[in-house]
Structure formats: structure tokens, C-alpha cells
């Protein structure tokens, strides 16, 4: 006779697993081997780690998703660090951040959030990167996420003030911009 036990298909990277079938309460026979062991072999690959590209208006948060291709039976970690692109830390365009993302067993998604700085300067859209390194229990498939900080400031307007002076004096007009600009 045959005893059939169905297994389920999943995407989780895991070790081979075993189950046992125990025989008992025999009738008109003696049990010679009371236990059968079944091995379920893993057919899923070790996960890969990726980070996406995101965009936000200046002053908002760049929320990068660091994800695994599939779940794992192991805790997985990867280091991350933000870096200048066309946006510059020295210009206070964003707040730098570094650390470690840790995926608990069966976890497949974590978030890294980088704050950007609101200003009034008319400028082009700017970028930063978040780089992944030093992975543990996985491999990196996409090591760099790009964050685009979109400008939300208007091109400046130019104004000149009104002045008055007594005869013989100099008229000193002030020409001003409504807000700063990246252009000359």
C-alpha cells in the first residue's frame, strides 16, 4: 500500500526539510520499521537584494524600498549609505544617512528614508544615491538607488524699487530677485 503526503510549493529559500510517518496499532503482523522519513528538498535560490529609484519634491522624504527577490529562512542584512549626486550635502540639499537594513526571517521589504531640505532657490532637479554594500546571507542584484529631488520653486522675478532724492543727490535704485537662482 502507498501513503501519499502532498507538499506545497513556495518561493522561500530554506534548508531541506523532513517529515516522518509513524506506523502503530498493527494487526496480524509485526512492525519491523515503524518510521519512514520524507525529505523535501529546497528548490528556491538564495535571495537577491535590490533598491528602487524614487522622486520627491524638495522638502519631502525620499523613501527607498530595499527588497529581497524571495523570502529566506535566514536573517539577511545589508549596509547602506547616501551620497551626493547633483544634490550636495554641502548645499544642505538633503540629510545624509547610513546604517544597516536587516530583514527578519520571511521579511522581503524594508524602507530607507532620506530627508530633503525645502528652500526657495530656483534650480534644476537634483539627485542623490543610496548605495548598498556588505550583504549577509544574500547577494546584491541592484546596488544603487537614485533619488531625484524635484525643484518646486519658481524662476525668480526681477524688481526695481522707487526712490526719491533732493536735487543734486544721487538716485540709488535697488534691483532685486524674488528668490535665489542657480543661474547667473
Tab-separated table of N, CA and C in Angstrom, residues 1-123:
chain	number	residue	atom	x	y	z
A	1	UNK	N	0.839	-1.172	0.000
A	1	UNK	CA	0.000	0.000	0.000
A	1	UNK	C	0.894	1.249	0.000
A	2	UNK	N	0.329	2.372	-0.420
A	2	UNK	CA	1.073	3.619	-0.505
A	2	UNK	C	0.410	4.675	0.368
A	3	UNK	N	1.235	5.413	1.099
A	3	UNK	CA	0.767	6.575	1.866
A	3	UNK	C	1.335	7.797	1.153
A	4	UNK	N	0.467	8.710	0.728
A	4	UNK	CA	0.900	9.896	-0.021
A	4	UNK	C	0.624	11.150	0.795
A	5	UNK	N	1.647	11.969	0.929
A	5	UNK	CA	1.509	13.250	1.623
A	5	UNK	C	1.950	14.332	0.648
A	6	UNK	N	1.059	15.269	0.364
A	6	UNK	CA	1.360	16.343	-0.585
A	6	UNK	C	2.230	17.409	0.088
A	7	UNK	N	3.174	17.952	-0.659
A	7	UNK	CA	3.964	19.095	-0.191
A	7	UNK	C	3.499	20.338	-0.943
A	8	UNK	N	3.825	21.487	-0.430
A	8	UNK	CA	3.411	22.727	-1.076
A	8	UNK	C	4.616	23.429	-1.708
A	9	UNK	N	4.330	24.150	-2.779
A	9	UNK	CA	5.357	24.917	-3.473
A	9	UNK	C	5.409	26.305	-2.855
A	10	UNK	N	6.612	26.802	-2.583
A	10	UNK	CA	6.783	28.166	-2.100
A	10	UNK	C	8.000	28.780	-2.780
A	11	UNK	N	8.310	30.021	-2.440
A	11	UNK	CA	9.482	30.688	-3.012
A	11	UNK	C	10.546	30.947	-1.951
A	12	UNK	N	10.367	30.411	-0.773
A	12	UNK	CA	11.269	30.661	0.340
A	12	UNK	C	12.553	29.845	0.210
A	13	UNK	N	13.692	30.551	0.294
A	13	UNK	CA	14.983	29.877	0.336
A	13	UNK	C	15.121	29.274	1.725
A	14	UNK	N	15.336	27.968	1.769
A	14	UNK	CA	15.387	27.271	3.056
A	14	UNK	C	16.215	26.005	2.941
A	15	UNK	N	16.528	25.429	4.066
A	15	UNK	CA	17.239	24.150	4.065
A	15	UNK	C	16.263	23.052	3.672
A	16	UNK	N	16.807	21.880	3.343
A	16	UNK	CA	15.932	20.732	3.101
A	16	UNK	C	15.195	20.427	4.403
A	17	UNK	N	13.943	20.000	4.271
A	17	UNK	CA	13.118	19.740	5.444
A	17	UNK	C	12.677	18.281	5.452
A	18	UNK	N	12.400	17.765	6.637
A	18	UNK	CA	11.983	16.363	6.747
A	18	UNK	C	10.663	16.254	7.511
A	19	UNK	N	9.944	15.205	7.185
A	19	UNK	CA	8.754	14.814	7.940
A	19	UNK	C	8.877	13.324	8.205
A	20	UNK	N	8.119	12.837	9.165
A	20	UNK	CA	8.113	11.397	9.427
A	20	UNK	C	6.681	10.881	9.386
A	21	UNK	N	6.561	9.636	8.990
A	21	UNK	CA	5.291	8.923	9.050
A	21	UNK	C	5.525	7.747	9.988
A	22	UNK	N	4.737	7.683	11.044
A	22	UNK	CA	4.904	6.649	12.066
A	22	UNK	C	3.813	5.594	11.945
A	23	UNK	N	4.230	4.347	12.003
A	23	UNK	CA	3.282	3.226	11.985
A	23	UNK	C	3.012	2.783	13.412
A	24	UNK	N	1.743	2.438	13.697
A	24	UNK	CA	1.379	1.950	15.026
A	24	UNK	C	0.092	1.141	14.918
A	25	UNK	N	-0.276	0.542	15.999
A	25	UNK	CA	-1.517	-0.239	16.101
A	25	UNK	C	-1.621	-1.304	15.019
A	26	UNK	N	-0.545	-2.083	14.883
A	26	UNK	CA	-0.535	-3.148	13.887
A	26	UNK	C	-1.526	-4.244	14.265
A	27	UNK	N	-2.007	-4.954	13.252
A	27	UNK	CA	-2.922	-6.062	13.463
A	27	UNK	C	-2.498	-7.208	12.548
A	28	UNK	N	-2.331	-8.358	13.104
A	28	UNK	CA	-1.964	-9.581	12.387
A	28	UNK	C	-0.610	-9.471	11.692
A	29	UNK	N	0.264	-8.646	12.244
A	29	UNK	CA	1.631	-8.538	11.725
A	29	UNK	C	2.474	-7.848	12.793
A	30	UNK	N	3.791	-7.880	12.590
A	30	UNK	CA	4.717	-7.207	13.492
A	30	UNK	C	5.393	-6.088	12.711
A	31	UNK	N	5.550	-4.933	13.344
A	31	UNK	CA	6.205	-3.799	12.671
A	31	UNK	C	7.712	-3.990	12.772
A	32	UNK	N	8.383	-4.019	11.620
A	32	UNK	CA	9.840	-4.158	11.590
A	32	UNK	C	10.516	-2.786	11.559
A	33	UNK	N	9.934	-1.830	10.863
A	33	UNK	CA	10.465	-0.450	10.777
A	33	UNK	C	9.275	0.469	10.971
A	34	UNK	N	9.166	1.130	12.123
A	34	UNK	CA	7.977	1.886	12.496
A	34	UNK	C	7.962	3.325	11.984
A	35	UNK	N	9.043	3.766	11.358
A	35	UNK	CA	9.066	5.175	10.945
A	35	UNK	C	9.695	5.324	9.568
A	36	UNK	N	8.983	6.079	8.710
A	36	UNK	CA	9.528	6.451	7.406
A	36	UNK	C	9.809	7.942	7.396
A	37	UNK	N	10.933	8.337	6.826
A	37	UNK	CA	11.296	9.750	6.779
A	37	UNK	C	11.196	10.247	5.354
A	38	UNK	N	10.543	11.377	5.174
A	38	UNK	CA	10.446	12.005	3.862
A	38	UNK	C	11.223	13.316	3.866
A	39	UNK	N	12.016	13.549	2.826
A	39	UNK	CA	12.805	14.781	2.727
A	39	UNK	C	12.246	15.654	1.617
A	40	UNK	N	11.966	16.896	1.959
A	40	UNK	CA	11.505	17.889	0.978
A	40	UNK	C	12.726	18.745	0.644
A	41	UNK	N	13.214	18.613	-0.579
A	41	UNK	CA	14.428	19.339	-0.955
A	41	UNK	C	14.069	20.756	-1.431
A	42	UNK	N	14.867	21.723	-0.991
A	42	UNK	CA	14.659	23.111	-1.368
A	42	UNK	C	14.978	23.286	-2.851
A	43	UNK	N	14.135	23.981	-3.575
A	43	UNK	CA	14.405	24.265	-4.987
A	43	UNK	C	14.396	25.770	-5.270
A	44	UNK	N	14.518	26.584	-4.211
A	44	UNK	CA	14.497	28.039	-4.363
A	44	UNK	C	15.899	28.609	-4.180
A	45	UNK	N	16.199	29.664	-4.928
A	45	UNK	CA	17.523	30.277	-4.889
A	45	UNK	C	17.670	31.191	-3.680
A	46	UNK	N	18.931	31.388	-3.267
A	46	UNK	CA	19.216	32.371	-2.226
A	46	UNK	C	18.729	33.736	-2.726
A	47	UNK	N	18.105	34.533	-1.865
A	47	UNK	CA	17.557	35.823	-2.301
A	47	UNK	C	18.619	36.794	-2.813
A	48	UNK	N	18.163	37.710	-3.672
A	48	UNK	CA	18.978	38.847	-4.086
A	48	UNK	C	18.340	40.103	-3.515
A	49	UNK	N	19.177	41.126	-3.306
A	49	UNK	CA	18.742	42.389	-2.708
A	49	UNK	C	18.744	43.469	-3.781
A	50	UNK	N	17.704	44.297	-3.795
A	50	UNK	CA	17.596	45.411	-4.739
A	50	UNK	C	17.095	46.647	-4.015
A	51	UNK	N	17.385	47.802	-4.606
A	51	UNK	CA	16.863	49.077	-4.106
A	51	UNK	C	16.270	49.827	-5.289
A	52	UNK	N	15.159	50.509	-5.066
A	52	UNK	CA	14.479	51.195	-6.171
A	52	UNK	C	14.940	52.641	-6.307
A	53	UNK	N	14.497	53.299	-7.354
A	53	UNK	CA	14.717	54.720	-7.586
A	53	UNK	C	13.433	55.452	-7.183
A	54	UNK	N	13.578	56.623	-6.580
A	54	UNK	CA	12.409	57.384	-6.119
A	54	UNK	C	12.570	58.861	-6.442
A	55	UNK	N	11.477	59.592	-6.287
A	55	UNK	CA	11.466	61.024	-6.566
A	55	UNK	C	10.543	61.706	-5.569
A	56	UNK	N	10.904	62.940	-5.172
A	56	UNK	CA	10.060	63.711	-4.253
A	56	UNK	C	10.369	65.196	-4.458
A	57	UNK	N	9.373	66.032	-4.210
A	57	UNK	CA	9.588	67.484	-4.244
A	57	UNK	C	10.469	67.870	-3.054
A	58	UNK	N	11.329	68.868	-3.269
A	58	UNK	CA	12.235	69.274	-2.191
A	58	UNK	C	11.447	69.578	-0.931
A	59	UNK	N	12.027	69.167	0.194
A	59	UNK	CA	11.353	69.298	1.479
A	59	UNK	C	10.647	68.024	1.898
A	60	UNK	N	10.461	67.101	0.957
A	60	UNK	CA	9.823	65.819	1.273
A	60	UNK	C	10.857	64.763	1.620
A	61	UNK	N	10.391	63.552	1.866
A	61	UNK	CA	11.271	62.434	2.190
A	61	UNK	C	11.402	61.490	1.001
A	62	UNK	N	12.637	61.138	0.682
A	62	UNK	CA	12.896	60.102	-0.321
A	62	UNK	C	12.798	58.762	0.388
A	63	UNK	N	11.781	57.977	0.068
A	63	UNK	CA	11.573	56.681	0.725
A	63	UNK	C	11.944	55.560	-0.235
A	64	UNK	N	13.152	55.057	-0.065
A	64	UNK	CA	13.671	53.965	-0.894
A	64	UNK	C	13.186	52.632	-0.336
A	65	UNK	N	12.803	51.715	-1.223
A	65	UNK	CA	12.427	50.371	-0.807
A	65	UNK	C	13.589	49.434	-1.117
A	66	UNK	N	14.097	48.806	-0.073
A	66	UNK	CA	15.125	47.779	-0.211
A	66	UNK	C	14.373	46.455	-0.115
A	67	UNK	N	14.505	45.614	-1.142
A	67	UNK	CA	13.679	44.411	-1.176
A	67	UNK	C	14.490	43.169	-1.520
A	68	UNK	N	13.940	42.034	-1.118
A	68	UNK	CA	14.501	40.728	-1.441
A	68	UNK	C	13.692	40.104	-2.565
A	69	UNK	N	14.355	39.324	-3.403
A	69	UNK	CA	13.662	38.645	-4.505
A	69	UNK	C	12.715	37.567	-4.004
A	70	UNK	N	12.989	37.001	-2.864
A	70	UNK	CA	12.153	35.970	-2.263
A	70	UNK	C	12.500	35.862	-0.776
A	71	UNK	N	11.592	35.283	0.026
A	71	UNK	CA	11.870	35.159	1.460
A	71	UNK	C	12.977	34.142	1.737
A	72	UNK	N	13.485	34.180	2.968
A	72	UNK	CA	14.562	33.281	3.368
A	72	UNK	C	14.328	32.789	4.785
A	73	UNK	N	14.928	31.659	5.089
A	73	UNK	CA	14.882	31.122	6.451
A	73	UNK	C	15.948	31.784	7.326
A	74	UNK	N	16.821	32.602	6.719
A	74	UNK	CA	17.902	33.263	7.433
A	74	UNK	C	17.618	34.753	7.608
A	75	UNK	N	18.211	35.344	8.632
A	75	UNK	CA	18.202	36.791	8.774
A	75	UNK	C	19.197	37.331	7.755
A	76	UNK	N	18.794	38.364	7.015
A	76	UNK	CA	19.625	38.948	5.957
A	76	UNK	C	19.880	40.407	6.312
A	77	UNK	N	21.094	40.879	6.042
A	77	UNK	CA	21.398	42.283	6.288
A	77	UNK	C	22.228	42.854	5.149
A	78	UNK	N	22.161	44.178	5.010
A	78	UNK	CA	22.951	44.897	4.010
A	78	UNK	C	23.170	46.317	4.530
A	79	UNK	N	24.371	46.839	4.336
A	79	UNK	CA	24.666	48.214	4.729
A	79	UNK	C	24.242	49.162	3.623
A	80	UNK	N	23.894	50.403	4.011
A	80	UNK	CA	23.528	51.431	3.031
A	80	UNK	C	24.165	52.751	3.430
A	81	UNK	N	24.380	53.603	2.443
A	81	UNK	CA	24.898	54.953	2.698
A	81	UNK	C	24.442	55.882	1.580
A	82	UNK	N	23.994	57.071	1.957
A	82	UNK	CA	23.616	58.073	0.959
A	82	UNK	C	24.880	58.780	0.469
A	83	UNK	N	24.801	59.310	-0.752
A	83	UNK	CA	25.949	60.006	-1.342
A	83	UNK	C	25.461	61.101	-2.282
A	84	UNK	N	26.286	62.155	-2.420
A	84	UNK	CA	25.980	63.239	-3.340
A	84	UNK	C	25.866	62.736	-4.768
A	85	UNK	N	24.917	63.287	-5.482
A	85	UNK	CA	24.857	63.200	-6.938
A	85	UNK	C	25.011	64.642	-7.391
A	86	UNK	N	23.969	65.182	-8.013
A	86	UNK	CA	23.976	66.616	-8.307
A	86	UNK	C	23.472	67.414	-7.106
A	87	UNK	N	22.733	66.764	-6.205
A	87	UNK	CA	22.364	67.386	-4.926
A	87	UNK	C	23.580	67.265	-4.011
A	88	UNK	N	23.824	68.304	-3.244
A	88	UNK	CA	25.036	68.320	-2.427
A	88	UNK	C	24.711	68.465	-0.948
A	89	UNK	N	25.344	67.629	-0.156
A	89	UNK	CA	25.212	67.720	1.286
A	89	UNK	C	25.723	69.086	1.751
A	90	UNK	N	26.797	69.577	1.133
A	90	UNK	CA	27.377	70.875	1.487
A	90	UNK	C	26.411	72.029	1.221
A	91	UNK	N	25.483	71.854	0.271
A	91	UNK	CA	24.468	72.884	-0.013
A	91	UNK	C	23.194	72.678	0.809
A	92	UNK	N	23.249	71.719	1.738
A	92	UNK	CA	22.100	71.421	2.592
A	92	UNK	C	20.877	70.983	1.779
A	93	UNK	N	21.116	70.223	0.682
A	93	UNK	CA	20.009	69.734	-0.145
A	93	UNK	C	19.297	68.544	0.495
A	94	UNK	N	20.017	67.792	1.333
A	94	UNK	CA	19.449	66.595	1.960
A	94	UNK	C	20.219	66.287	3.236
A	95	UNK	N	19.683	65.375	4.020
A	95	UNK	CA	20.337	64.924	5.246
A	95	UNK	C	20.970	63.571	4.984
A	96	UNK	N	22.261	63.463	5.220
A	96	UNK	CA	22.961	62.212	4.963
A	96	UNK	C	22.489	61.122	5.923
A	97	UNK	N	22.556	59.884	5.472
A	97	UNK	CA	22.123	58.762	6.298
A	97	UNK	C	22.886	57.517	5.896
A	98	UNK	N	23.282	56.733	6.875
A	98	UNK	CA	23.896	55.427	6.617
A	98	UNK	C	23.489	54.494	7.743
A	99	UNK	N	23.620	53.205	7.495
A	99	UNK	CA	23.243	52.225	8.507
A	99	UNK	C	23.148	50.838	7.912
A	100	UNK	N	22.382	50.000	8.564
A	100	UNK	CA	22.197	48.614	8.133
A	100	UNK	C	20.714	48.307	8.058
A	101	UNK	N	20.307	47.700	6.956
A	101	UNK	CA	18.946	47.196	6.812
A	101	UNK	C	18.981	45.722	7.185
A	102	UNK	N	18.082	45.304	8.056
A	102	UNK	CA	18.012	43.902	8.477
A	102	UNK	C	16.638	43.340	8.122
A	103	UNK	N	16.657	42.217	7.443
A	103	UNK	CA	15.430	41.509	7.085
A	103	UNK	C	15.262	40.336	8.050
A	104	UNK	N	14.173	40.325	8.779
A	104	UNK	CA	13.866	39.181	9.639
A	104	UNK	C	13.510	37.982	8.752
A	105	UNK	N	13.479	36.828	9.328
A	105	UNK	CA	13.090	35.624	8.597
A	105	UNK	C	11.722	35.869	7.962
A	106	UNK	N	11.587	35.540	6.681
A	106	UNK	CA	10.372	35.694	5.873
A	106	UNK	C	10.067	37.139	5.471
A	107	UNK	N	10.827	38.129	5.950
A	107	UNK	CA	10.636	39.532	5.584
A	107	UNK	C	11.229	39.756	4.190
A	108	UNK	N	10.565	40.538	3.342
A	108	UNK	CA	11.078	40.778	1.986
A	108	UNK	C	11.172	42.259	1.616
A	109	UNK	N	10.812	43.171	2.529
A	109	UNK	CA	10.825	44.588	2.163
A	109	UNK	C	11.099	45.465	3.382
A	110	UNK	N	12.022	46.411	3.220
A	110	UNK	CA	12.332	47.396	4.249
A	110	UNK	C	12.473	48.761	3.573
A	111	UNK	N	12.375	49.841	4.346
A	111	UNK	CA	12.432	51.194	3.804
A	111	UNK	C	13.596	51.978	4.399
A	112	UNK	N	14.272	52.729	3.531
A	112	UNK	CA	15.310	53.681	3.945
A	112	UNK	C	14.790	55.059	3.548
A	113	UNK	N	14.688	55.970	4.519
A	113	UNK	CA	14.114	57.286	4.271
A	113	UNK	C	15.165	58.376	4.453
A	114	UNK	N	15.324	59.188	3.417
A	114	UNK	CA	16.274	60.299	3.422
A	114	UNK	C	15.479	61.606	3.350
A	115	UNK	N	15.708	62.504	4.302
A	115	UNK	CA	15.016	63.798	4.321
A	115	UNK	C	15.693	64.766	3.353
A	116	UNK	N	14.884	65.517	2.618
A	116	UNK	CA	15.404	66.583	1.760
A	116	UNK	C	15.050	67.927	2.392
A	117	UNK	N	15.719	68.964	1.942
A	117	UNK	CA	15.547	70.285	2.537
A	117	UNK	C	14.781	71.210	1.596
A	118	UNK	N	13.742	71.834	2.126
A	118	UNK	CA	12.991	72.824	1.345
A	118	UNK	C	13.787	74.125	1.328
A	119	UNK	N	13.832	74.751	0.187
A	119	UNK	CA	14.459	76.063	0.071
A	119	UNK	C	13.659	76.895	-0.917
A	120	UNK	N	14.124	78.089	-1.203
A	120	UNK	CA	13.414	78.961	-2.151
A	120	UNK	C	14.223	79.160	-3.427
A	121	UNK	N	15.302	78.431	-3.568
A	121	UNK	CA	16.203	78.599	-4.711
A	121	UNK	C	15.647	77.914	-5.956
A	122	UNK	N	15.521	78.682	-7.045
A	122	UNK	CA	15.142	78.108	-8.330
A	122	UNK	C	16.347	77.334	-8.849
A	123	UNK	N	16.156	76.056	-9.129
A	123	UNK	CA	17.267	75.192	-9.553
A	123	UNK	C	16.744	74.028	-10.368
